[in-house]
Structures are given as C-alpha cells and as structure tokens.
Amino acid sequence: MTQTILFKNIDEPGLATLDVYRARGGYGDRLRKALSMPRDVLVDELKASGLRGRGGAGFSMGTKASFLPKGQMDKYLVCNADESEPGTFKDRELMQKCPHMLIEGMIIAAYAAGANRAFIYIRGEYVQQAQILEAAIEEAKAAGLLGDRLLGTDTSLSLWVHRGAGAYICGEETGLLDSLEGKRGNPRLKPPFPANQGLYQGPTLINNVETLATLPHIIEMGAENYAKIGVQNSTGTKLISISGHVQKPGNYEIELGMSSRDIIYGLAGGPGEGRSVKMWFPGGSSSPVLTGEDLDISYDFDSMAKAGTMLGSGAIIVVDDQTSVVDVALKTAQFYRHESCGKCTPCREGTNWTVKMLERIKSGEATPMDLDLMASVCENIIGHCLCVLGDAMAMPIGSMVKKFRGEFEEYIETARLQAERELLAGLDIDTDSTTITIPQAA
Amino acid sequence: MSSTGHLTGKGLQAVPRFQHGSRVPGWDDAADLTKDPAGVPDPAVVEVPADLRAEIEDFMSRYPDSRSAAIPALRAAQERHGWCSPEAVEQVACVMRLTPGYLASVAGFYDQLETRPVGHRPVYVCTNISCSLRGADNLLAELQHELAGADDVNLRGFECLGACDIAPMVSVEGVYVGPVDEAEIPELARQIRAGEDPLPAKQLIRRPCQDPGAAAPE
Ligand SMILES: Cc1cc2nc3c(=O)[nH]c(=O)nc-3n(C[C@H](O)[C@H](O)[C@H](O)COP(=O)(O)O)c2cc1C
Ligand code: SF4
Ligand code: FES
C-alpha cells in the first residue's frame, strides 16, 4: 500500500552493525555519488526532493542547507535527537535499529553544508540508543567512513554523540545549541538564525534524525523520484508514532497524504471495541487537537495547516470517548509548565496560570468565566515569547476549550456541586431533613 | 487538588519558605550568604579521583570549546557520587576550570541531574499524556508503595520518555520496560530492589517495529 523506505528491513538482526548495513546497500555507491557532486548541485538536489524537516517545523531541508554561508570557516552540523515532544518516539526506533543510516545521512548533510564537525544531541534518557550510536560511530571511524579525508575524498568529518540530561526545551534548536555549549538550555533570540550564527557562533545546520536519515535514500533514488512519493508540498514518506487509545500503538511509515482514518483505524487498529475517537493530537502534544469528525483529513503538512493544526513531529495521540477533556488538558498544561525555561514572562507565568485554572476546574472552584480567562491567557502567550514553547501549550489548550466548551462547562458545574456537597457533609448537616434558611437582611 | 482550598476547605498548606525567606527552592537555598562566592577550585587542594578526571578530560577534548563537556562531566560525577553534591560539583569545576556556581546553575536546569541527595539508581515512570491514558498514575502510585524504603532507588514521575508505544512504561536505570500490567508491578518492584534485569520479556529493546511493511524482508 505504501512504500517502505526508512523502515525497510528495520528488524533484520544485526542491521545496527556495519557489515549488515553495507550488505543492504549502505555507504555504497550512493554515498560516493553524493560526495562526488559539487556542493551546489547536491543542495539543489535536496531542494528538488521537496523534503521538509521532520522535527516539527517542516521547513525545506535543502533550502535550510543553502542558507549556510559559503567560504572557509568552521561550520557545524547538529542532529537533533532530543525527541521529547510528548507522543513522539520515531527517532528512537531508527537510532536503535539502524544507526548507520543516520550516520550516512549526516555525512551527506555535512558535505552539503561544508561542515567538518558534527554532533548528535540525543536526549539523556535514551541510554541504550546512545550506546548503540556510539558503537556504530566507532565502527564507521575504523572503516574510514568518518574522520580525516573520509573514503579518500577531500572531505573530513568528526562526529560525536552528546547526551542531554532531561529538558524538553533542548529540542528547540537554539536551546539545544546553548545546551551543547555547556550552558542552561535557554533559547536564543532569533535572528541571527543558526545557519548564520549557531554553535560557537559558527554557521550551523540543524536537522532532525528522520530528516537526515532520509538523505541517503534521496540520493539513491534521485530527487525527482523521491518527489513523486506523497502529495504536492509534502513529498516522501513519514514516520508516524501512534499512541494513546489505539489497539496497536507503534511506529509506522506512511506515504504523506494518506487519510488519517486509514492511519488511526487501518494501521493502529483504532480504539477498542465499543469506543470511538473523541479527539486526537495530529503532531505531538503541541498541535491543536482534532476531533472524531476530522478523521478523513489527508495526513500531510498543508492539509493539517488548513485544518488549523499541524503535522509537527508526526506523533498522533488518540483519546477515546470515555476520557474527560479536562484531564487531558491538565496533563498537557502541566507538561509545558514543567518544561518552560522561564526566560519569558508570558510563557513562564501563563503556563503556570493555566495549570492553576485547570486545577480549579477539577476541584470545583471555577466558573464558566474562568474558561474565558483561560482563553485570554492563551491568546496572550501566543506570539509574545522568544520561542514557541508557550504557543505549544496555548494552541492545544485553546483548541480543546473551543471544541469542547460544552463539556468543560458541564464539568465545572458537576465539580462545583460535588464540592458543595462535600462541604456540607463536612459541616455535618443532615441534608435530607433540614432545609437551610438563609437569613434575609432586614 | 485545590491549592487554595477556599471552597472545599481541603488542601490548605503553609507556603514553604527556605532559609533565606525565598519561596523558590533551588539555586540559593544551599548557599551561605555570609561567604564570598566560590572561585575556580585550586587543583592543589581538591582531590579528584583519577578515573573521573580522565573521563572528564576525554569529554573536554571532543569539543572546540571545552565548556561543552559540562553536562557529560556532571553526569559522570553524579554516577560516582549518587547526586550532584557540592563535592561532586567541586571536582568537576576543578577539572573543567569553571566555578562551582556556574556548574550548579547548569545542573539545576536539567531533570536528570540531581541537586538534592537522592537514591543513586534512577527509576522513572512516565506520567505524560499517552501513558496516563493507559494507567501511568496508578503505576507510579503502586510502585511508590512497593518500593517504600528502598533508599538507593530514586523513583520519580517523569515527562514523556519517548516510548509511548509501550505505555504505561518505566525506565529502570535506562532500561525501558512496558506495557506494565497491574499484576506485574510487584514482580517489577522486586526486580528493581534486587537489581535484577527488569521484566525481560517486556523490554523495549526487544520490541519489533509495528509497521507491517517493516516485517517483510526482501
Ligand atoms: C519547544 C520545542 C521543542 C522541539 N523539540 C524538538 C525535538 O525534540 N526534536 C526535533 O527534531 N525538533 C524539535 N523541535 C524543532 C526544532 O526547533 C527544529 O525545528 C528542528 O530540529 C529542525 O530540524 P528539521 O528541519 O529537520 O525538522 C522543537 C521545537 C520547539 C520549539
Ligand atoms: S517561550 Fe518559554 S520556553 Fe521559550 S524561551 Fe520563552 S520562557 Fe523559555
Ligand atoms: S507519554 Fe509516556 S512515554 Fe510518551
């Protein structure tokens, strides 16, 4: 039904080793072909493939590579393997099972960008994956695929794995750079963009694991053929992580433009018997939610944008009809409150207020007016911060309040009555036989 | 849970205050304000274990700017000391030629670097959206109950660990296991206490890719 590119043979035993990877065509003609192309031609090829970044923002990979200044200077390539967006776990599967695909992609990207130092910034929690990557890099170094004058060309590349230590904000590209420089991972003001001033103030290309791992395949099949997969403006295949209330959670490779229903029901089996999809995050917890009525939307960048949400990292979280929207909203907001780096007031305080308001709703202390207050807090976060972490909370919460306002109001009412009942019980009043008369002011 | 409790009357708590009157725990509550800030430690005074020094120096050599080694170095020190204790931070500062204050501020930013004394074996239970939809909050509560008194274990709830396909899941010292059924919790707790391989059949590393296209080798 769909073409398997990245996940082809992924479960083959030993694919993480150099020998098996080579037997499957890795580091072969396609790598030599890429390294023998003039840089501009290679960058144009990447542009022509239509490949858009797989980490969240969906920016054209080739265009980003073309932004790096030419000329002799220290340039860097950084692979973003922080993968902390709730619901996302696709890079993990790639790095763990086929680390050489990422390394090969990084050699190609570094050559295109003119970078001779590269780092993989992997989240600290991925212990086993970091070990596998390090072993693969050692193998590649020993085989002359990394290091000085790799494969006998003029190109040199040093590559290290850098392990983070648990901070979602270090997935944001400039926060990542500060963290990689040994600092607290606070995002930087942009511009300057990393392509001009990134790591150690040098021009830096930052791409997601999946984006980089796709490059060898683009070279192998040719940009033109790659661009034929998928739909206009969303070419190629995409790794999708599906989790939550589905029967077969996991990673799937799909052709962009597949119907969302076919992904959620066809591939992942949908929610269990007798349950239905209440809402779903199409691109990680930062994307505005869609409902059970939006299942026929095509899964690609533009269609998701048209539906008022985003494809993001390609992480679908499904929530079934037996779950309260208030609980999901609270979990979401709590995450962003915890992960806000605290640099901007609207984000630091806005995420905190939102959690408090949701807690008030849960404990029965809120009124429907609080929903408007919450919406206004969210509105005032959006666009007023240094990075988009604040927006990443405000947008999904805002969409939940908008799409499930009736349920929120009902919840507020029920919780308020419940709290009053408990209060009366605490006062030891027999509610059945006593009528409480409220003294009238004279 | 209400934090103000003005209606329910529940949850009224005194606001915790730290030594210097601050409501904010963290960066300043361990500092003695009567002293000058610590400078870069004197290598003649601070003793650094040779293997730790070698490891940190190896990290420093990987980067154009050695400061980049701060996080790996702090992690290495934490592995030996159990947490980023003042002593651990001082040793890193001594090798990296940075002030302890700088390193403490870095350590305070990251969830995995512990700035309080805790058990040296990290066990994280993911309590984020996908896992909580599948019973993570109960899993954390049960594990807390089962592991009560295991002081060498640092059991804590954690944000999404990137393994929502095996929700609800636990990371036992970096080994991911899940989905953890309720009935398996006592056994898992026992294995954690004993330092055994946790739920071998449920480890993520053994899980095949779910994509039907991945299963067909050509
Ligand atoms: C708060 C925040 C968290 C992010 N986390 C990640 C992440 O974990 N992994 C990732 O690849 N990109 C993440 N991004 C996106 C990166 O900033 C950047 O756009 C991406 O790494 C670029 O690579 P790409 O063009 O290949 O997608 C995050 C962005 C923000 C604002
Ligand atoms: S928006 Fe939030 S996370 Fe981003 S820089 Fe500002 S405070 Fe930090
Ligand atoms: S939500 Fe638990 S691992 Fe992602």
XYZ file of C-alpha atoms and ligand atoms in Angstrom:
703
model
C 0.000 0.000 0.000
C 2.707 2.403 0.967
C 6.351 2.442 0.099
C 8.721 1.452 2.894
C 11.964 3.383 2.700
C 13.306 4.084 6.167
C 11.763 1.052 7.794
C 12.754 -1.386 5.081
C 14.489 -4.376 6.753
C 14.455 -2.413 10.003
C 14.017 -5.524 12.142
C 16.695 -7.502 10.384
C 19.029 -8.935 13.027
C 22.358 -7.145 13.044
C 21.244 -4.191 10.937
C 22.872 -1.952 13.541
C 26.266 -3.333 12.533
C 28.316 -2.029 9.665
C 28.520 -5.334 7.795
C 24.796 -5.920 7.545
C 24.112 -2.274 6.789
C 26.640 -2.402 3.971
C 25.117 -5.593 2.618
C 21.842 -3.657 2.377
C 23.443 -1.016 0.204
C 24.594 1.335 2.945
C 27.679 3.548 2.495
C 27.947 2.292 -1.078
C 27.548 3.927 -4.459
C 25.022 6.426 -3.220
C 27.456 7.892 -0.704
C 30.232 8.122 -3.302
C 27.774 9.721 -5.689
C 26.781 12.358 -3.120
C 30.377 13.160 -2.213
C 31.386 13.498 -5.863
C 28.670 16.037 -6.638
C 29.585 19.715 -6.443
C 28.083 21.157 -3.252
C 25.600 23.435 -5.047
C 24.343 20.577 -7.147
C 23.847 18.433 -4.072
C 21.977 21.213 -2.265
C 19.798 21.763 -5.343
C 19.095 18.049 -5.433
C 17.972 18.137 -1.794
C 15.766 21.131 -2.528
C 14.263 19.397 -5.551
C 13.336 16.371 -3.444
C 10.869 18.570 -1.574
C 11.989 17.033 1.732
C 10.603 19.026 4.628
C 12.047 18.871 8.129
C 10.656 16.004 10.176
C 11.337 17.543 13.589
C 8.346 19.817 13.882
C 8.567 22.989 11.858
C 8.509 21.337 8.419
C 10.990 23.688 6.783
C 12.548 22.646 3.474
C 15.755 20.768 4.250
C 17.569 21.798 1.068
C 16.654 25.451 1.475
C 17.960 25.466 5.038
C 21.241 23.929 3.865
C 21.519 26.614 1.197
C 21.337 29.359 3.858
C 24.764 28.486 5.230
C 27.378 30.974 4.049
C 29.999 29.730 1.615
C 33.686 30.144 2.193
C 36.303 28.863 4.592
C 35.179 28.916 8.223
C 34.263 26.463 10.938
C 30.803 25.196 10.191
C 28.821 22.647 12.145
C 26.170 20.045 11.609
C 23.964 19.141 14.561
C 21.499 16.289 14.592
C 18.514 16.973 16.806
C 17.836 13.675 18.551
C 16.244 15.231 21.617
C 12.852 13.708 20.763
C 10.955 14.984 23.786
C 7.695 16.075 22.197
C 5.062 14.023 24.032
C 3.827 11.250 21.770
C 6.965 11.116 19.613
C 9.183 8.034 19.529
C 10.126 7.506 15.880
C 13.756 8.678 16.019
C 14.312 6.181 18.803
C 13.403 3.253 16.568
C 15.683 4.499 13.773
C 18.689 5.152 16.000
C 18.333 1.905 17.863
C 17.877 -0.342 14.865
C 19.679 1.424 12.045
C 22.202 3.909 13.460
C 24.323 3.796 10.317
C 21.506 5.246 8.247
C 21.672 8.367 10.385
C 25.469 8.484 10.187
C 25.404 8.140 6.406
C 22.806 10.885 6.177
C 24.948 13.090 8.388
C 27.978 12.591 6.154
C 25.910 13.759 3.190
C 24.408 16.722 5.076
C 27.787 17.789 6.432
C 29.257 17.692 2.958
C 26.346 19.737 1.587
C 26.744 22.308 4.342
C 30.527 22.348 4.239
C 30.692 21.343 7.896
C 33.566 19.304 9.254
C 32.376 18.853 12.799
C 29.111 17.192 13.674
C 27.266 16.306 16.857
C 24.257 14.172 17.628
C 22.397 15.725 20.549
C 20.450 12.814 21.997
C 18.163 13.097 24.999
C 19.791 11.785 28.160
C 17.013 9.302 28.858
C 17.864 7.303 25.721
C 20.724 5.352 27.304
C 20.654 2.243 25.139
C 20.197 4.223 21.935
C 23.196 6.430 22.743
C 25.329 3.345 23.341
C 24.252 1.837 20.019
C 25.042 5.083 18.210
C 28.447 5.329 19.840
C 29.307 1.778 18.846
C 28.207 2.478 15.274
C 30.307 5.646 15.115
C 33.346 3.692 16.328
C 32.767 1.153 13.570
C 32.379 3.860 10.949
C 35.552 5.581 12.147
C 37.526 2.357 11.980
C 36.277 1.779 8.432
C 37.387 5.224 7.300
C 33.849 6.494 6.862
C 34.397 9.250 9.406
C 37.478 11.228 10.285
C 40.054 12.840 8.055
C 39.636 12.528 4.307
C 36.836 10.043 4.564
C 36.532 7.474 1.786
C 39.632 9.002 0.224
C 37.874 12.275 -0.640
C 38.857 15.786 0.463
C 36.062 15.781 2.998
C 36.688 15.356 6.717
C 34.135 14.926 9.422
C 34.367 14.336 13.151
C 31.209 13.068 14.803
C 30.357 12.798 18.490
C 27.294 11.789 20.428
C 26.356 14.408 23.011
C 23.899 13.236 25.638
C 21.454 15.739 27.120
C 20.152 15.463 30.662
C 16.396 15.799 30.543
C 14.915 19.065 29.268
C 12.257 19.308 26.559
C 13.341 22.816 25.664
C 16.684 21.478 24.449
C 14.788 20.170 21.421
C 14.248 23.776 20.360
C 17.184 24.411 18.075
C 18.738 27.392 19.837
C 18.121 25.951 23.299
C 19.855 22.839 22.022
C 22.852 24.874 20.893
C 23.230 26.561 24.275
C 22.941 23.205 25.979
C 25.548 21.758 23.632
C 27.816 24.643 24.572
C 27.588 23.527 28.185
C 25.047 26.060 29.402
C 21.493 26.063 30.677
C 19.308 25.297 27.667
C 17.633 28.673 27.248
C 16.569 29.502 23.689
C 18.211 32.447 21.960
C 16.690 35.427 20.274
C 16.341 34.910 16.509
C 17.692 36.311 14.216
C 20.546 35.576 13.903
C 19.435 32.129 12.830
C 21.698 29.141 13.448
C 22.516 28.953 9.731
C 24.450 32.193 10.235
C 25.394 32.107 13.893
C 24.845 28.840 15.634
C 27.133 26.597 17.613
C 30.179 28.515 18.910
C 28.911 31.431 16.785
C 29.649 29.466 13.619
C 27.195 28.683 10.808
C 25.261 25.586 11.850
C 22.852 23.267 10.125
C 20.399 21.596 12.498
C 18.167 18.782 11.393
C 16.068 16.072 12.915
C 17.151 12.408 12.913
C 14.497 11.340 10.434
C 15.299 14.220 8.061
C 18.971 13.261 7.987
C 18.317 9.531 7.704
C 16.260 10.174 4.588
C 19.127 11.785 2.659
C 20.898 8.581 1.519
C 17.625 7.363 0.050
C 17.035 10.617 -1.814
C 20.461 10.322 -3.393
C 19.886 6.688 -4.220
C 16.515 7.080 -5.888
C 17.124 10.579 -7.237
C 15.310 13.706 -6.072
C 12.830 13.513 -8.896
C 11.700 10.030 -7.994
C 11.563 10.857 -4.296
C 9.379 13.877 -5.025
C 6.882 11.590 -6.767
C 6.065 9.940 -3.446
C 3.484 11.701 -1.366
C 1.495 14.739 -2.388
C 2.306 18.227 -3.511
C 4.301 20.164 -0.907
C 4.517 17.058 1.266
C 6.776 14.685 -0.550
C 8.089 11.365 0.578
C 7.240 9.039 3.406
C 6.900 9.977 7.055
C 7.398 8.012 10.214
C 4.309 8.238 12.380
C 4.264 7.455 16.100
C 0.769 6.499 17.233
C -0.084 6.118 20.890
C -2.884 6.557 23.393
C -6.178 4.767 22.889
C -5.352 2.599 19.901
C -5.004 -1.163 19.816
C -1.670 -1.280 18.003
C 0.415 1.647 19.169
C 3.765 1.977 17.456
C 5.770 3.488 14.642
C 4.523 3.255 11.077
C 5.966 4.567 7.845
C 3.313 6.137 5.657
C 3.221 7.957 2.381
C 2.329 11.570 3.096
C -1.226 12.283 2.010
C -2.693 9.074 3.459
C -6.090 9.509 5.072
C -5.913 9.959 8.832
C -8.630 7.355 9.279
C -6.516 4.773 7.496
C -3.663 5.533 9.873
C -5.633 5.535 13.103
C -8.025 2.693 12.255
C -6.284 0.884 9.427
C -2.765 0.717 10.784
C -3.178 1.240 14.504
C -6.493 -0.586 14.903
C -8.384 2.378 16.370
C -9.720 2.489 19.936
C -11.002 -0.761 21.409
C -14.432 -2.341 20.938
C -17.349 -0.030 21.538
C -15.223 3.053 21.848
C -14.717 5.873 19.433
C -12.195 8.596 18.771
C -13.070 11.671 20.788
C -10.074 13.749 19.861
C -6.547 13.352 18.611
C -3.347 15.305 18.504
C -2.077 15.035 14.925
C 1.513 16.162 15.535
C 2.536 15.752 19.147
C 1.012 17.397 22.203
C 1.893 20.847 20.824
C -0.549 20.592 17.947
C -4.139 21.833 18.279
C -6.464 18.852 18.653
C -8.792 17.468 16.024
C -11.974 15.526 16.747
C -13.588 12.307 15.577
C -15.164 14.296 12.753
C -11.798 15.193 11.260
C -10.665 11.653 10.536
C -10.906 11.996 6.791
C -8.361 14.770 6.554
C -5.368 13.812 4.471
C -2.242 13.430 6.595
C 0.170 15.922 5.071
C 1.667 19.293 6.020
C -0.708 21.537 4.078
C -3.943 19.722 4.879
C -3.127 19.805 8.580
C -2.343 23.526 8.389
C -5.630 24.100 6.588
C -7.448 22.272 9.374
C -5.951 24.745 11.843
C -3.378 22.399 13.285
C -0.007 20.995 12.290
C 1.740 17.819 11.299
C 4.547 18.626 13.717
C 6.698 15.638 14.540
C 4.191 13.159 13.128
C 3.041 11.924 16.525
C -0.616 11.009 16.746
C -2.109 10.698 20.221
C -5.624 9.278 20.228
C -8.050 9.953 23.079
C -11.263 7.919 23.243
C -14.777 8.960 24.220
C -14.506 7.712 27.803
C -11.828 10.193 28.756
C -12.514 13.649 30.087
C -11.120 16.512 28.051
C -10.316 18.313 31.315
C -7.899 15.564 32.359
C -6.101 15.672 29.024
C -5.904 19.467 29.127
C -4.458 19.380 32.634
C -1.786 16.814 31.737
C -0.856 18.835 28.675
C -0.602 22.122 30.539
C 1.373 20.548 33.386
C 3.960 19.326 30.936
C 4.561 22.773 29.458
C 4.635 24.386 32.887
C 7.344 21.968 33.907
C 9.345 22.432 30.727
C 9.098 26.216 30.323
C 12.642 27.509 30.646
C 11.394 30.601 32.439
C 13.038 33.191 30.254
C 9.845 34.916 29.040
C 7.120 36.056 31.412
C 4.076 35.146 29.265
C 5.283 31.579 28.916
C 6.569 31.074 32.454
C 3.524 32.613 34.159
C 0.950 31.747 31.504
C 1.657 28.024 31.667
C 1.501 28.207 35.456
C -1.793 30.122 35.500
C -3.318 27.737 33.010
C -2.466 24.767 35.206
C -3.925 26.547 38.228
C -7.136 27.378 36.381
C -7.497 23.784 35.219
C -6.905 22.592 38.770
C -9.621 24.940 39.948
C -11.951 23.436 37.367
C -11.154 19.967 38.685
C -11.671 20.909 42.313
C -14.975 22.628 41.652
C -13.827 26.156 42.351
C -14.175 27.504 38.840
C -16.990 29.230 36.998
C -17.568 29.250 33.236
C -15.987 32.713 33.257
C -12.683 31.036 34.015
C -12.847 29.467 30.567
C -12.783 32.909 29.012
C -9.947 33.904 31.291
C -8.031 30.807 30.268
C -8.632 31.528 26.589
C -7.391 35.060 27.082
C -4.247 33.881 28.881
C -3.575 31.525 25.987
C -4.136 34.283 23.455
C -1.678 36.490 25.247
C 1.030 33.868 25.221
C 0.860 33.263 21.501
C 3.393 35.297 19.590
C 4.753 37.040 22.676
C 7.640 34.780 23.514
C 11.162 34.049 22.465
C 10.465 30.526 21.304
C 7.251 28.665 20.580
C 7.061 26.538 23.724
C 4.475 28.905 25.156
C 2.446 28.736 21.951
C 2.823 24.981 22.054
C 0.758 24.923 25.239
C -1.610 27.731 24.332
C -2.634 26.295 20.980
C -3.750 22.804 22.046
C -5.385 24.080 25.247
C -7.126 26.823 23.301
C -8.374 24.298 20.770
C -9.691 21.998 23.499
C -11.603 24.790 25.194
C -13.018 25.897 21.867
C -14.015 22.476 20.593
C -15.227 21.022 23.887
C -16.579 24.090 25.624
C -19.848 22.360 26.452
C -18.023 19.563 28.205
C -15.840 21.995 30.143
C -18.921 23.875 31.347
C -20.640 20.683 32.354
C -17.541 19.558 34.217
C -17.313 22.879 36.060
C -20.951 22.579 37.143
C -20.666 18.965 38.275
C -17.432 19.542 40.133
C -18.872 22.609 41.845
C -21.938 20.714 43.039
C -19.743 17.868 44.201
C -17.507 20.251 46.139
C -20.535 21.886 47.774
C -21.926 18.521 48.743
C -18.620 17.602 50.352
C -18.524 20.904 52.166
C -21.992 20.335 53.572
C -21.086 16.786 54.548
C -18.077 18.198 56.329
C -20.325 20.574 58.292
C -22.311 17.572 59.460
C -25.644 18.885 58.269
C -28.299 16.313 57.506
C -29.126 17.406 54.004
C -32.241 15.230 53.749
C -34.296 16.578 56.588
C -33.018 20.054 57.125
C -33.869 22.973 54.978
C -31.335 25.673 55.343
C -32.967 29.030 55.571
C -30.769 31.904 54.715
C -31.490 34.869 56.970
C -32.713 37.825 54.978
C -31.228 41.169 55.626
C -33.746 43.410 57.310
C -6.296 19.067 44.166
C -7.001 22.566 45.279
C -4.103 24.749 46.166
C -6.188 27.497 47.706
C -8.985 25.427 49.118
C -11.232 28.410 49.782
C -14.335 26.472 48.902
C -13.574 22.892 49.727
C -11.577 23.690 52.821
C -9.131 20.979 51.750
C -5.525 21.230 50.828
C -4.707 24.274 52.928
C -0.975 24.225 53.357
C 1.621 26.533 54.759
C 3.716 28.055 51.990
C 7.151 26.503 52.298
C 9.895 29.033 52.906
C 13.544 28.362 52.511
C 16.364 29.539 54.672
C 16.680 32.954 53.123
C 12.990 33.717 53.106
C 12.573 32.744 49.493
C 9.580 30.721 48.310
C 11.660 29.387 45.476
C 13.624 26.231 46.194
C 16.768 25.659 44.260
C 19.571 27.886 43.373
C 20.032 29.843 46.556
C 18.822 27.753 49.431
C 22.076 25.911 49.970
C 24.273 28.991 49.750
C 25.834 30.618 52.758
C 25.348 34.282 52.008
C 27.953 35.376 54.513
C 30.699 33.876 52.394
C 32.192 35.074 49.142
C 31.179 33.078 46.072
C 33.499 30.159 45.437
C 36.074 30.703 42.728
C 37.591 28.131 40.424
C 38.860 25.389 42.763
C 42.561 25.063 43.395
C 43.838 21.788 41.894
C 46.357 21.520 44.702
C 43.575 21.395 47.265
C 40.738 19.488 45.573
C 41.255 15.794 45.143
C 39.676 14.350 42.030
C 39.562 10.573 41.509
C 41.870 9.722 38.617
C 39.241 7.873 36.593
C 36.770 10.727 36.913
C 39.421 13.210 35.847
C 40.320 11.076 32.824
C 36.702 10.752 31.812
C 36.053 14.485 32.073
C 39.224 15.331 30.174
C 38.186 12.923 27.436
C 34.843 14.708 27.152
C 36.566 18.096 27.049
C 38.776 17.020 24.173
C 35.775 16.344 21.937
C 34.644 19.932 21.587
C 36.203 23.090 20.167
C 35.187 24.744 23.451
C 35.791 22.503 26.459
C 32.875 24.045 28.348
C 30.604 21.908 26.189
C 31.600 18.996 28.386
C 29.678 20.424 31.359
C 26.676 18.101 31.127
C 28.588 14.873 30.385
C 31.046 15.770 33.143
C 28.313 16.423 35.700
C 26.668 13.164 34.744
C 29.940 11.312 35.214
C 30.383 12.885 38.652
C 26.787 12.104 39.563
C 27.309 8.470 38.651
C 30.098 8.298 41.226
C 28.583 10.441 43.969
C 24.935 9.495 43.539
C 23.924 13.128 43.001
C 25.490 16.462 42.081
C 26.677 17.000 45.640
C 28.819 20.048 46.465
C 31.798 17.710 46.467
C 30.934 16.273 43.038
C 30.407 19.734 41.582
C 33.687 20.950 43.034
C 35.580 18.073 41.436
C 34.059 18.810 38.027
C 34.773 22.511 38.474
C 38.373 21.736 39.331
C 38.977 19.692 36.184
C 36.984 21.978 33.868
C 38.371 25.208 35.371
C 34.897 26.617 35.984
C 33.299 27.905 39.156
C 31.096 25.549 41.194
C 28.353 28.171 40.990
C 28.291 28.002 37.218
C 28.058 24.235 37.240
C 25.384 24.252 39.926
C 23.302 26.561 37.776
C 23.685 24.188 34.829
C 22.827 21.162 36.946
C 19.722 22.921 38.246
C 18.317 23.218 34.729
C 18.227 19.539 33.849
C 15.823 16.957 35.217
C 18.305 14.123 35.249
C 20.954 15.985 37.205
C 20.001 15.744 40.868
C 20.752 18.732 43.053
C 19.358 17.061 46.169
C 20.564 13.858 47.774
C 18.549 11.005 46.273
C 18.967 7.311 45.644
C 21.660 6.697 43.076
C 19.552 4.343 40.922
C 17.106 6.350 38.811
C 13.733 4.771 38.090
C 11.432 6.972 36.021
C 7.730 6.356 35.488
C 6.355 8.334 32.579
C 3.195 10.179 33.594
C 2.642 12.144 30.415
C -0.468 12.038 28.214
C -0.213 8.722 26.366
C 0.991 6.841 29.415
C -1.600 8.382 31.719
C -4.321 7.368 29.259
C -3.165 3.821 29.906
C -2.832 3.852 33.675
C 0.514 5.513 34.428
C -0.670 7.387 37.503
C -1.750 4.153 39.111
C 1.531 2.517 38.108
C 3.537 5.260 39.781
C 1.446 5.100 42.960
C 1.747 1.311 43.179
C 5.471 1.364 42.567
C 5.896 4.040 45.212
C 4.053 1.806 47.611
C 6.007 -1.315 46.658
C 9.372 0.406 46.748
C 8.863 2.229 50.034
C 12.087 2.185 51.988
C 14.346 1.311 49.046
C 16.657 4.232 49.688
C 19.082 3.503 46.884
C 16.271 3.908 44.344
C 15.310 7.344 43.048
C 11.744 6.679 41.939
C 10.013 9.613 40.292
C 7.364 10.535 37.769
C 8.816 11.846 34.536
C 7.679 13.623 31.412
C 7.248 11.685 28.155
C 10.209 9.337 27.842
C 9.754 8.706 24.134
C 8.239 5.261 24.494
C 4.504 5.911 24.374
C 4.082 2.755 22.293
C 4.739 0.683 25.412
C 2.565 2.788 27.725
C 2.442 2.646 30.664
C 6.188 2.326 30.924
C 9.093 2.592 33.322
C 12.754 3.351 32.732
C 14.806 1.284 35.174
C 18.273 2.802 35.130
C 17.919 3.443 31.410
C 16.279 0.121 30.537
C 12.796 0.791 29.172
C 10.055 -1.701 30.058
C 6.365 -1.749 29.221
C 3.478 -2.035 28.878
C 3.499 -2.865 32.576
C 0.340 -4.716 33.588
C -1.026 -4.139 37.046
C -0.304 -7.744 38.005
C 3.351 -7.347 37.099
C 4.026 -4.412 39.389
C 5.065 -6.413 42.497
C 7.446 -8.520 40.417
C 8.918 -5.420 38.783
C 9.383 -3.826 42.189
C 11.119 -6.930 43.456
C 13.464 -6.934 40.469
C 14.239 -3.256 40.967
C 15.052 -3.828 44.629
C 17.270 -6.784 43.813
C 18.957 -5.011 40.914
C 17.825 -7.739 38.503
C 17.074 -7.361 34.813
C 13.577 -5.795 34.850
C 10.745 -7.695 33.112
C 12.997 -9.149 30.385
C 10.126 -10.069 28.067
C 8.747 -6.530 28.166
C 11.914 -4.620 27.391
C 11.643 -2.078 24.620
C 14.912 -3.176 23.055
C 13.247 -6.459 22.079
C 10.105 -4.965 20.600
C 9.684 -5.369 16.847
C 8.614 -2.444 14.702
C 4.833 -2.381 14.335
C 4.841 -1.340 10.696
C 3.656 -4.276 8.564
C 5.964 -3.044 5.792
C 8.949 -3.462 8.090
C 8.307 -7.144 8.668
C 8.763 -8.191 5.048
C 12.457 -8.698 4.266
C 13.199 -8.815 0.567
C 9.861 23.568 22.281
C 10.385 22.893 21.052
C 10.824 21.575 21.115
C 11.343 20.932 19.998
N 11.750 19.641 20.125
C 12.290 19.025 19.035
C 12.764 17.689 19.141
O 12.704 17.083 20.215
N 13.309 17.095 18.045
C 13.395 17.765 16.849
O 13.900 17.206 15.898
N 12.958 19.020 16.724
C 12.409 19.677 17.784
N 11.972 20.971 17.651
C 12.121 21.622 16.352
C 13.496 22.232 16.216
O 13.495 23.539 16.783
C 13.930 22.372 14.777
O 12.927 22.994 14.072
C 14.224 21.064 14.122
O 15.154 20.335 14.868
C 14.782 21.317 12.751
O 15.016 20.082 12.109
P 14.181 19.673 10.814
O 14.171 20.866 9.900
O 14.923 18.529 10.259
O 12.831 19.329 11.274
C 11.429 21.619 18.773
C 10.981 22.936 18.708
C 10.464 23.573 19.818
C 10.012 24.972 19.703
S 8.755 30.793 25.339
Fe 9.022 29.703 27.275
S 10.456 28.058 26.856
Fe 10.617 29.530 25.145
S 12.268 30.893 25.740
Fe 10.412 31.809 26.498
S 10.169 31.048 28.628
Fe 11.689 29.773 27.580
S 3.700 9.555 27.190
Fe 4.794 8.082 28.312
S 6.479 7.670 27.076
Fe 5.428 9.197 25.951
